[in-house]
Amino acid sequence: MSNVTLTPAEFTLVKFDADQVRALIDQTLGEIEFPVDVDVTIDVDEVLPHPLTASMANVVDGAAHLWYTGGCFESPKRQTGLSVDHTRVELGVGLLRAKDRLVGGFENAPADEQLDDRQRTLWDTYAEGRLVPLGFPVRIPRRRYTFRLYGGFNDVADAAFEQLWTGAPITWDGLSAMAESLAAADTRPERKKSLRKETLRQAPAA
Amino acid sequence: MRKQLPPEMLARDSRFVRTSIMDQVMDPRNAKMGERELGSARLQPERPAAADRARNLMHGIFTGEIQALEGAGRTTFDFDDDEAPFALKLDMARQCWDESRHVEISVKLGDWMGTEIGEYSEATFLYEAACAPDPILRLCGVNRALEGLAIDVFNTMREFGDLSGDPVLEFCEDWMLADEVTHVKMGSDWLRRLTADDPERRERALDFQRTVDKLFSLGGFRGESEENPIQLARTFRSMAGFSTDEIDELAEIAAQAQEDARAMVAGGS
Amino acid sequence: MSDPSKPRAAFAPWDRRELPGLFTVEESARRVGTYKWLEMRLFESLGGWVATVPELDVKLVLGRHCYHHAWHAELMDKRLPELREMNTDRLCEPANPEMVAFVAALQEPEAPEHTIEKLVGIFRVLLPRKIAAYTYHMNATSRITDSPTQRSLGFMLQDEFEDWREGEMLLQSLIETPEDVERAARRQAELETLVLAAGGIAGPGTLGSDVVTEGASV
């Protein structure tokens, strides 16, 4: 089993039970068959609430480093409370993407900070689609809307979504080519194409 | 059936969970959030978490429309014929149909955006503004303040639909926006008609409207700067019968609410 | 090419409308006034109930129907001055005290678990009664002299039929057990007894039975 570090060790601003989150991480690692010899660090920025959802999954020196806003795990129904379903899916997507970087054909992918929205949403879709047969509580309409928002509201984007959602293996090179084909098919004016470089992630205050 | 139904008695099925304004005000993360440099708060596709923020706002619109339907419905029932003119009740019944349609549109839009009914908690302060004992206060609080806010929200969402190239969102918001302009105009017309010979009552009604406007500008939710998720829709408000002075005053209320929020954060950190 | 100078009958051969009708101007106005009063109470009830029903589909249907009945009240309100009643409030009244009692009983349910009772009152008692009364009015009044009332009643009946069907379907979907059947039947019987005591929504003679027995001209 991987050596897992969750930060913060105890949550103080939200009512997340750190032991429960750790258990969900362990469960997810097992379900997605994450490499057992890889250390995992997961940072949760508990200041940022739902709906400020954002995450990153990188591999540095052979270890997986994941970062989430607290909003990713928060229940939209109970302010500051944990949503087990949301947490499972967010962890599943993040850890699968980290696994892709380690052994899944994404070894040459740029760090998350360097991805544009289109590349990122394609990769997230590929990961979330693979959670379906594992029994994770994923919601296809939610993912499809996010996909269209960044991939385009057109048939080419919808076909790409179906391909990724079925989980047919793809590498970073294939995925980035797909992102380029979506860009070419996107008839929205440039100003309407979202390719942001902003991030919610900040260095902790000294 | 009693007259004046309190907010806690609003009937909902098991999917809905209620939250209070105190839950939001007392959230310990508020002070910490104020210390962060999170950039523009405007709801735009290029901003982080745009999809979840849009979904969240869409569900807020959905529950707001339910409460607007309930508020208009109660105004047809709560007042006897001598308290509320026949024509006013007809307008409120018409609004019931419009709000009912808006709920239907919101449900369909929720499906489109991947939001489930009851996915987010529901705050009832919109309906609370519809519980005023004087019908003209209700008209000011609901039709001018809250439906006015709806103009700002729908315009923001319509722009979001346009910027993201989402044809369904833009189409739906544009239609709802047309209805809201009508509702606000209704409120403005009734305010003038019912208080033509009663300046004191008019002032009370406008005071109530200011209170509601301030409440819904809480924490800088609505305004004219980059820090405000919802932007004041001056053109549509003008179409709905707001004078330039009234819109300027609202902008000031919003700016003041933002300052109050900053002061609260500074005091709490 | 037709001959523009050729005289033609004022009524086409297929237009079989006749001049006589059972209602005087005053009687038509009286009935229109009671309809307006009832449509007002009905749209107010539906508006009030919107907040008290938890079923989302029912909530939305009540919101929509609320406006239908408000529009009916408006149509009747506009017709009254055309029937020589310039003070439209004067004739906007219940047919009798028993009708007031019926409406009070109709509006009584409030609790969220009483949706069946609310809908039975509207869709199994009141709307069928209105359909009957409006149909009688359309058939009984002069199709020439009172055709503006007839036209309005035609629009109203179209709403009533469609709303009744929608409400009845909602009820059938809500009635799931023999106990629910019993509840609905009991509620219907209670309210039917009250509207019977009122003699119908326009009072005794709503469907003209008094006319037949007494041989009166109205």
XYZ file of C-alpha atoms in Angstrom:
693
model
C 0.000 0.000 0.000
C 1.233 3.496 -0.854
C 2.477 5.771 1.849
C -0.213 8.478 2.024
C 0.128 11.950 3.508
C -3.021 14.057 3.902
C -2.687 17.768 4.613
C -4.082 19.140 6.810
C -3.867 16.240 9.232
C -7.035 17.568 10.873
C -9.572 19.936 9.310
C -10.434 23.038 11.312
C -12.518 25.209 8.983
C -14.749 22.495 7.565
C -16.455 19.546 9.213
C -14.466 16.918 7.322
C -13.348 13.942 9.362
C -9.683 13.478 8.327
C -9.786 9.771 9.209
C -12.784 9.326 6.945
C -10.990 11.153 4.110
C -7.883 8.984 4.653
C -10.062 5.882 4.512
C -11.620 7.068 1.267
C -8.147 7.681 -0.179
C -7.030 4.153 0.783
C -10.219 2.694 -0.669
C -9.754 4.591 -3.936
C -6.096 3.596 -4.257
C -7.171 -0.030 -4.054
C -10.123 0.320 -6.410
C -8.107 1.927 -9.202
C -5.100 -0.350 -8.585
C -2.728 2.521 -7.954
C 0.952 1.401 -7.946
C 1.613 0.290 -4.374
C 5.201 1.480 -4.272
C 4.414 5.130 -5.049
C 4.040 7.674 -2.248
C 0.975 9.916 -2.380
C 0.599 13.409 -0.939
C -2.813 15.032 -0.936
C -3.212 18.705 -0.019
C -6.685 20.047 0.642
C -7.131 23.815 0.736
C -10.033 23.905 3.157
C -10.464 27.673 2.802
C -11.971 27.397 -0.672
C -15.620 26.296 -0.521
C -17.979 24.735 -2.998
C -18.533 25.700 -5.835
C -14.890 26.799 -6.096
C -13.803 23.385 -7.294
C -10.295 22.882 -8.657
C -7.653 20.198 -8.423
C -4.226 19.174 -9.660
C -2.470 15.838 -9.993
C 1.242 15.840 -10.703
C 4.106 13.404 -10.308
C 7.353 14.784 -8.905
C 10.398 12.607 -8.346
C 8.318 9.474 -8.660
C 5.756 10.534 -6.039
C 2.166 11.595 -6.684
C 1.188 15.079 -5.507
C -2.473 15.939 -5.551
C -4.090 19.240 -4.593
C -7.788 19.953 -4.113
C -9.923 22.835 -2.997
C -12.073 21.875 -0.040
C -15.026 22.582 -2.326
C -14.224 19.426 -4.287
C -15.100 17.306 -1.265
C -17.810 19.514 0.220
C -21.480 18.667 0.155
C -23.453 21.326 -1.730
C -26.353 20.451 0.542
C -24.597 20.864 3.887
C -22.246 23.803 4.110
C -18.777 22.719 5.368
C -19.921 19.067 5.455
C -18.244 16.232 3.550
C -19.841 14.601 0.525
C -18.634 11.026 0.292
C -19.851 10.682 -3.306
C -18.092 13.848 -4.480
C -14.942 12.926 -2.593
C -14.815 9.446 -4.082
C -15.178 10.719 -7.643
C -12.698 13.587 -7.177
C -10.143 11.244 -5.635
C -10.787 8.651 -8.317
C -10.215 11.142 -11.153
C -7.138 12.707 -9.516
C -5.473 9.432 -8.625
C -6.222 7.892 -12.023
C -4.607 10.902 -13.684
C -1.582 10.531 -11.403
C -1.454 6.848 -12.337
C -1.653 7.854 -16.033
C 1.414 10.021 -15.486
C 3.246 7.128 -13.860
C 2.351 4.159 -16.036
C -0.568 5.063 -18.308
C 0.937 6.675 -21.386
C 0.930 10.197 -19.979
C 4.529 10.131 -18.758
C 5.354 12.975 -21.165
C 2.352 15.148 -20.297
C 3.070 18.672 -19.059
C 2.380 19.485 -15.427
C -1.247 20.371 -14.636
C -0.327 24.047 -14.307
C 0.683 23.982 -17.995
C -2.500 22.361 -19.325
C -5.184 24.474 -20.925
C -8.841 24.000 -20.060
C -9.554 21.910 -23.141
C -6.719 19.454 -22.517
C -7.616 19.235 -18.884
C -11.298 18.552 -19.440
C -10.474 15.831 -21.988
C -8.200 14.119 -19.502
C -10.699 14.449 -16.664
C -13.366 12.880 -18.882
C -11.065 10.002 -19.802
C -10.404 9.406 -16.109
C -13.989 9.753 -14.923
C -15.257 7.453 -17.647
C -12.965 4.717 -16.346
C -14.548 5.066 -12.901
C -17.951 3.973 -14.239
C -17.230 0.222 -14.433
C -15.595 0.432 -11.001
C -18.905 1.518 -9.479
C -18.012 5.099 -8.565
C -21.027 7.445 -8.234
C -20.205 9.471 -11.358
C -22.762 11.665 -13.120
C -22.447 11.785 -16.860
C -24.582 14.936 -17.488
C -22.378 16.957 -15.143
C -19.200 15.861 -16.875
C -20.740 16.307 -20.329
C -21.648 19.943 -19.618
C -18.147 20.756 -18.394
C -16.769 19.023 -21.459
C -18.922 21.114 -23.814
C -18.073 24.307 -21.947
C -14.372 23.840 -22.688
C -14.499 21.541 -25.712
C -17.280 23.199 -27.667
C -21.022 22.842 -28.115
C -20.859 20.828 -31.352
C -21.025 17.277 -32.725
C -17.245 16.860 -32.955
C -16.896 17.588 -29.263
C -19.794 15.255 -28.422
C -18.179 12.421 -30.413
C -14.864 13.002 -28.625
C -16.669 12.875 -25.311
C -18.225 9.497 -26.147
C -14.843 8.115 -27.163
C -13.149 9.260 -23.968
C -16.043 8.276 -21.725
C -15.955 4.673 -22.891
C -12.403 4.518 -21.570
C -10.727 3.206 -24.720
C -6.992 3.563 -23.964
C -5.407 6.798 -25.095
C -2.015 8.389 -24.467
C -1.047 11.993 -23.863
C -0.073 12.342 -27.511
C -3.455 11.019 -28.617
C -5.296 13.201 -26.159
C -3.455 16.372 -27.115
C -4.131 15.628 -30.803
C -7.780 15.213 -29.965
C -7.702 18.583 -28.164
C -6.284 20.160 -31.306
C -9.008 18.625 -33.458
C -11.619 20.004 -31.084
C -10.015 23.431 -31.300
C -10.204 23.252 -35.095
C -13.869 22.236 -34.980
C -14.823 24.906 -32.459
C -16.602 27.612 -34.403
C -16.884 29.962 -31.440
C -15.050 33.253 -31.849
C -11.659 33.265 -30.161
C -12.912 35.411 -27.318
C -15.487 32.734 -26.476
C -12.977 29.924 -26.225
C -11.928 29.459 -22.676
C -8.248 28.653 -22.324
C -7.503 30.152 -18.982
C -4.187 30.187 -17.209
C -5.528 31.356 -13.885
C -5.565 29.108 -10.876
C -7.240 29.033 -7.504
C -4.137 27.447 -6.010
C -2.009 29.685 -3.863
C 1.068 29.192 -1.790
C 0.086 28.941 1.860
C 0.564 32.168 3.789
C 3.917 32.306 5.500
C -55.919 27.470 4.816
C -54.489 30.335 6.839
C -53.575 33.753 5.543
C -49.829 34.551 5.761
C -47.886 31.298 5.480
C -44.514 31.496 7.273
C -41.349 30.472 5.380
C -40.774 27.382 7.511
C -44.063 25.975 6.192
C -43.057 26.034 2.535
C -43.742 22.508 1.313
C -40.901 20.569 -0.306
C -40.209 16.942 -1.111
C -37.368 14.948 0.440
C -34.775 16.055 -2.118
C -34.652 19.593 -0.786
C -32.452 20.664 2.121
C -32.835 24.092 3.659
C -30.035 26.371 4.785
C -30.177 29.613 6.710
C -28.467 32.891 6.039
C -26.692 32.417 9.383
C -25.004 29.255 8.039
C -23.487 31.416 5.344
C -22.621 34.388 7.511
C -21.045 32.266 10.260
C -18.945 30.116 7.921
C -15.405 30.334 9.381
C -13.916 30.278 5.880
C -15.318 33.729 5.034
C -12.578 35.635 6.833
C -9.842 33.483 5.297
C -11.349 33.879 1.826
C -11.095 37.641 2.207
C -7.339 37.322 2.584
C -6.955 35.503 -0.728
C -6.283 37.101 -4.079
C -8.777 35.136 -6.129
C -9.038 37.534 -9.063
C -12.260 38.608 -10.710
C -15.393 37.150 -9.174
C -17.444 37.676 -12.322
C -19.142 34.567 -13.620
C -17.319 34.012 -16.885
C -16.260 30.820 -18.683
C -12.582 31.660 -18.413
C -12.708 31.972 -14.629
C -11.743 28.949 -12.509
C -14.532 26.546 -11.536
C -16.851 28.195 -14.061
C -18.899 25.034 -14.665
C -19.612 24.354 -11.002
C -20.244 28.022 -10.273
C -22.727 28.194 -13.148
C -24.456 25.017 -11.975
C -24.652 26.345 -8.447
C -26.156 29.629 -9.619
C -28.586 27.764 -11.871
C -29.867 25.749 -8.926
C -30.188 28.964 -6.931
C -32.280 30.381 -9.758
C -34.396 27.219 -9.734
C -35.224 27.420 -6.016
C -35.646 31.186 -6.315
C -38.238 30.659 -9.034
C -40.124 28.187 -6.851
C -40.243 30.760 -4.070
C -41.226 33.542 -6.476
C -44.094 31.311 -7.634
C -45.109 30.698 -4.042
C -44.822 34.378 -3.132
C -46.957 35.532 -6.052
C -49.469 32.790 -5.272
C -49.726 33.849 -1.642
C -50.315 37.459 -2.672
C -53.413 36.354 -4.610
C -54.715 34.615 -1.487
C -53.483 36.507 1.562
C -55.311 39.764 0.920
C -59.038 40.390 0.834
C -60.558 42.315 -2.040
C -60.458 45.587 -0.107
C -56.734 45.162 0.686
C -55.507 44.320 -2.803
C -57.246 45.527 -5.976
C -58.692 42.942 -8.356
C -56.268 43.990 -11.113
C -53.286 43.549 -8.798
C -54.406 40.029 -7.994
C -54.781 39.314 -11.704
C -51.191 40.473 -12.220
C -50.028 38.209 -9.406
C -51.894 35.251 -10.928
C -50.211 35.993 -14.224
C -46.892 36.066 -12.402
C -47.709 32.654 -10.923
C -47.922 31.229 -14.415
C -44.702 32.963 -15.464
C -42.802 31.723 -12.398
C -44.216 28.242 -12.866
C -42.827 28.330 -16.400
C -39.497 29.599 -15.085
C -39.299 26.634 -12.732
C -39.951 24.339 -15.692
C -37.236 26.086 -17.719
C -34.843 25.900 -14.765
C -35.422 22.163 -14.347
C -34.707 21.594 -18.039
C -31.618 23.811 -17.850
C -30.485 21.920 -14.767
C -30.745 18.684 -16.751
C -28.748 20.287 -19.555
C -26.032 21.472 -17.189
C -25.896 18.265 -15.189
C -27.545 19.545 -12.025
C -30.019 17.462 -10.070
C -33.082 18.804 -8.291
C -32.162 19.436 -4.658
C -28.445 18.995 -5.306
C -27.737 22.284 -3.533
C -29.215 23.596 -0.326
C -32.064 26.083 -0.483
C -32.221 29.408 1.357
C -35.678 30.890 1.755
C -34.930 34.567 2.089
C -36.572 35.301 -1.249
C -39.891 33.998 0.052
C -39.325 35.836 3.325
C -39.485 39.109 1.388
C -42.865 37.948 0.104
C -44.297 37.714 3.623
C -44.734 41.466 4.213
C -48.192 42.243 5.570
C -48.773 45.200 3.228
C -49.273 44.186 -0.428
C -47.361 47.190 -1.712
C -44.386 46.264 0.462
C -44.509 42.819 -1.114
C -44.649 44.345 -4.563
C -41.604 46.482 -3.762
C -39.685 43.723 -2.000
C -40.451 41.006 -4.511
C -41.195 42.636 -7.859
C -38.822 45.575 -7.672
C -36.012 44.271 -5.446
C -35.954 40.522 -6.089
C -37.259 40.417 -9.624
C -34.827 43.272 -10.235
C -32.080 41.026 -8.920
C -33.412 38.330 -11.252
C -32.856 40.744 -14.157
C -29.222 41.101 -13.071
C -28.823 37.335 -12.588
C -30.481 36.338 -15.875
C -28.482 38.917 -17.759
C -25.284 37.572 -16.191
C -26.254 33.997 -17.063
C -27.290 35.023 -20.574
C -23.866 36.592 -21.060
C -22.281 33.431 -19.671
C -24.251 31.413 -22.237
C -23.180 33.772 -24.991
C -19.515 33.780 -23.973
C -19.373 30.011 -23.632
C -21.281 29.478 -26.884
C -23.984 27.524 -25.053
C -27.047 28.028 -27.251
C -29.507 26.448 -24.805
C -28.483 28.547 -21.818
C -28.467 31.800 -23.729
C -31.859 31.061 -25.321
C -33.553 30.199 -22.026
C -32.092 33.079 -20.057
C -33.107 35.551 -22.732
C -36.739 34.424 -22.516
C -36.787 34.505 -18.738
C -35.178 37.933 -18.785
C -38.090 39.213 -20.895
C -40.564 37.989 -18.264
C -38.611 39.525 -15.403
C -38.589 42.941 -17.033
C -42.390 42.623 -17.168
C -42.580 41.661 -13.491
C -40.407 44.537 -12.355
C -42.431 46.948 -14.452
C -45.556 45.527 -12.800
C -44.073 46.358 -9.404
C -43.074 49.854 -10.471
C -46.542 50.553 -11.910
C -48.388 49.302 -8.822
C -46.108 51.276 -6.529
C -47.038 54.455 -8.386
C -50.747 53.630 -8.573
C -51.318 52.510 -5.001
C -49.275 55.220 -3.344
C -50.174 58.150 -5.590
C -51.993 59.827 -2.692
C -49.974 58.319 0.135
C -46.331 59.453 0.063
C -45.708 57.991 3.506
C -46.734 54.513 2.390
C -44.599 54.895 -0.729
C -41.581 55.794 1.385
C -42.170 52.773 3.643
C -42.350 50.543 0.589
C -39.167 51.987 -0.899
C -37.410 51.600 2.451
C -38.377 47.948 2.472
C -37.079 47.616 -1.070
C -33.743 49.153 -0.033
C -33.492 46.668 2.827
C -34.104 43.750 0.485
C -31.699 45.185 -2.090
C -29.012 45.492 0.548
C -29.619 41.944 1.744
C -29.205 40.619 -1.771
C -26.065 42.623 -2.352
C -24.638 40.917 0.738
C -20.909 40.389 0.616
C -20.653 41.964 -2.827
C -22.811 39.325 -4.572
C -24.178 41.938 -6.961
C -22.599 45.165 -8.186
C -20.698 46.815 -10.990
C -17.091 45.863 -10.289
C -14.952 42.849 -11.148
C -15.416 41.656 -7.587
C -19.141 41.067 -8.094
C -20.277 37.713 -9.517
C -23.568 39.257 -10.620
C -23.452 42.464 -12.609
C -26.031 45.224 -12.365
C -28.010 45.229 -15.654
C -28.602 48.941 -16.150
C -30.275 48.782 -19.576
C -32.821 46.127 -18.637
C -33.570 47.818 -15.327
C -34.239 51.016 -17.185
C -36.677 49.125 -19.474
C -38.399 47.831 -16.353
C -39.173 51.312 -15.060
C -36.185 52.106 -12.838
C -34.979 55.692 -13.144
C -31.264 56.429 -13.518
C -31.279 57.831 -9.986
C -32.780 54.591 -8.652
C -30.176 52.493 -10.453
C -27.402 54.750 -9.149
C -28.789 54.346 -5.646
C -28.826 50.578 -6.045
C -25.206 50.660 -7.239
C -24.367 52.605 -4.095
C -26.204 50.090 -1.898
C -24.240 47.300 -3.570
C -20.930 49.119 -3.127
C -21.747 49.771 0.525
C -22.616 46.098 1.059
C -19.239 45.187 -0.386
C -17.472 47.625 1.925
C -19.387 46.185 4.887
C -18.246 42.713 3.884
C -14.629 43.855 3.643
C -14.870 45.476 7.068
C -16.354 42.276 8.486
C -13.474 40.242 7.058
C -10.917 42.728 8.360
C -12.546 42.623 11.784
C -12.639 38.846 11.837
C -9.071 38.144 10.716
C -66.709 35.731 -60.937
C -69.381 36.289 -58.306
C -72.091 38.903 -58.803
C -71.550 41.579 -56.120
C -75.092 42.914 -56.526
C -76.785 39.579 -55.815
C -78.720 39.652 -52.491
C -77.754 37.019 -49.960
C -79.427 35.949 -46.726
C -78.007 37.420 -43.504
C -77.641 33.910 -42.139
C -75.904 31.321 -44.226
C -77.927 28.118 -44.713
C -75.833 26.251 -42.227
C -76.083 28.951 -39.526
C -79.006 27.682 -37.448
C -78.738 30.097 -34.544
C -82.078 31.275 -33.186
C -82.916 34.557 -31.508
C -84.752 33.399 -28.367
C -82.870 32.442 -25.243
C -83.839 31.510 -21.713
C -81.973 34.365 -20.033
C -82.798 38.025 -19.678
C -79.987 40.565 -19.593
C -80.317 40.639 -15.798
C -80.176 36.874 -15.394
C -77.146 36.531 -17.625
C -75.452 39.332 -15.665
C -76.328 37.686 -12.354
C -74.799 34.426 -13.444
C -71.732 36.137 -14.895
C -71.283 37.911 -11.539
C -71.396 34.614 -9.641
C -68.922 33.088 -12.086
C -66.543 35.989 -11.532
C -66.826 35.610 -7.757
C -66.151 31.892 -7.968
C -63.273 32.214 -10.433
C -61.671 34.730 -8.058
C -61.981 32.411 -5.075
C -60.626 29.607 -7.201
C -57.516 31.381 -8.451
C -56.841 32.680 -4.952
C -57.112 29.148 -3.554
C -54.761 27.736 -6.155
C -52.315 30.585 -5.560
C -52.430 29.993 -1.818
C -51.967 26.262 -2.163
C -48.899 26.497 -4.378
C -46.720 27.005 -1.301
C -48.375 24.181 0.625
C -47.993 21.267 -1.805
C -44.638 19.470 -1.763
C -45.139 17.640 -5.062
C -43.183 19.673 -7.610
C -45.371 18.752 -10.591
C -48.556 19.632 -8.688
C -47.021 22.912 -7.531
C -46.271 23.944 -11.107
C -49.671 22.905 -12.431
C -51.451 24.877 -9.713
C -49.342 27.929 -10.602
C -50.375 27.616 -14.241
C -54.050 26.965 -13.528
C -54.104 29.899 -11.103
C -53.688 32.222 -14.064
C -56.304 30.415 -16.166
C -58.971 31.133 -13.573
C -57.756 34.688 -13.025
C -58.198 35.233 -16.749
C -61.703 33.779 -16.545
C -62.494 36.222 -13.744
C -61.161 39.039 -15.908
C -63.316 37.952 -18.866
C -66.406 37.923 -16.671
C -65.451 41.264 -15.131
C -65.211 42.804 -18.594
C -68.552 41.353 -19.630
C -70.512 42.767 -16.716
C -70.625 46.426 -17.883
C -71.768 45.178 -21.274
C -74.704 43.620 -19.443
C -75.674 47.000 -17.934
C -73.849 46.382 -14.637
C -71.497 49.338 -14.399
C -70.484 48.556 -10.818
C -68.814 45.237 -11.477
C -68.310 44.591 -7.773
C -72.054 44.674 -7.095
C -72.828 41.431 -8.900
C -69.523 39.820 -8.046
C -70.970 37.779 -5.248
C -71.694 34.207 -4.267
C -74.982 32.703 -5.321
C -75.992 32.163 -1.691
C -74.544 31.523 1.797
C -74.347 27.800 1.058
C -71.940 28.589 -1.780
C -69.785 30.554 0.669
C -69.758 27.522 2.961
C -68.766 25.293 0.062
C -65.836 27.538 -0.905
C -64.705 27.789 2.724
C -64.658 23.988 2.956
C -62.900 23.748 -0.397
C -60.107 26.053 0.794
C -59.715 24.422 4.181
C -56.928 21.857 3.592
C -53.463 23.295 4.194
C -51.069 20.608 5.409
C -48.542 19.266 2.885
C -49.910 15.727 3.225
C -53.383 16.861 2.070
C -52.676 17.261 -1.633
C -55.283 14.648 -2.520
C -57.949 16.559 -0.587
C -56.974 19.804 -2.286
C -57.054 18.316 -5.766
C -60.283 16.378 -5.247
C -62.028 19.593 -4.277
C -60.881 21.333 -7.424
C -60.830 18.608 -10.028
C -63.521 16.158 -8.940
C -66.042 18.589 -7.520
C -65.643 22.210 -8.571
C -64.411 21.900 -12.151
C -67.104 19.353 -13.139
C -69.689 21.675 -11.583
C -68.301 24.639 -13.512
C -68.220 22.706 -16.754
C -71.859 21.782 -16.255
C -72.937 25.315 -15.367
C -71.021 27.023 -18.157
C -72.284 24.491 -20.682
C -75.842 25.058 -19.549
C -75.362 28.828 -19.851
C -73.965 28.483 -23.360
C -76.819 26.259 -24.440
C -79.574 28.189 -22.710
C -78.800 31.798 -23.521
C -79.498 33.407 -26.866
C -76.787 32.501 -29.308
C -77.251 35.861 -30.991
C -78.000 38.443 -28.317
C -75.655 37.017 -25.647
C -72.950 35.704 -27.933
C -70.173 37.740 -26.236
C -70.870 35.803 -23.016
C -71.017 32.582 -24.999
C -67.680 33.308 -26.633
C -66.002 33.947 -23.289
C -67.577 30.832 -21.812
C -66.273 28.868 -24.782
C -62.710 29.950 -24.014
C -63.251 29.221 -20.352
C -64.674 25.773 -21.027
C -61.688 24.932 -23.181
C -59.454 25.697 -20.182
C -61.770 23.840 -17.805
C -61.736 20.652 -19.855
C -57.965 20.665 -20.275
C -57.317 21.621 -16.661
C -59.761 18.999 -15.415
C -57.986 16.322 -17.459
C -54.577 17.393 -16.152
C -55.830 17.539 -12.556
C -57.553 14.182 -12.797
C -54.343 12.619 -14.123
C -52.397 14.122 -11.224
C -54.953 12.706 -8.811
C -54.834 9.246 -10.352
C -51.046 9.305 -10.014
C -51.282 10.347 -6.350
C -53.967 7.835 -5.340
C -51.918 4.706 -4.703
C -53.761 2.646 -2.071
C -57.317 1.644 -1.183
C -57.023 4.064 1.739
C -56.241 6.873 -0.700
C -59.294 5.903 -2.732
C -61.368 6.110 0.426
C -59.898 9.514 1.310
C -60.628 10.901 -2.114
C -64.169 9.545 -2.164
C -64.892 10.857 1.324
C -63.632 14.301 0.445
C -65.636 14.337 -2.771
C -68.803 13.342 -0.939
C -68.316 16.060 1.698
C -67.925 18.773 -0.865
C -70.633 17.452 -3.201
C -73.055 17.618 -0.298
C -72.184 21.264 0.256
C -72.422 22.305 -3.383
C -75.678 20.406 -3.643
C -77.033 22.451 -0.767
C -76.044 25.587 -2.713
C -78.042 24.357 -5.702
C -74.960 24.458 -7.934
C -72.367 27.151 -8.505
C -74.950 29.717 -9.613
C -77.495 28.687 -6.993
C -80.795 26.861 -7.544
C -81.468 26.596 -11.247
C -77.814 26.453 -12.158
C -78.719 23.762 -14.668
C -82.219 25.065 -15.252
C -84.165 22.449 -13.363
C -86.361 25.090 -11.696
C -87.300 26.472 -15.079
C -88.689 23.124 -16.160
C -90.642 22.472 -12.969
C -92.051 25.962 -12.594
C -92.468 26.767 -16.250
C -90.926 30.174 -15.707
C -89.522 32.169 -18.566
C -86.026 32.246 -17.194
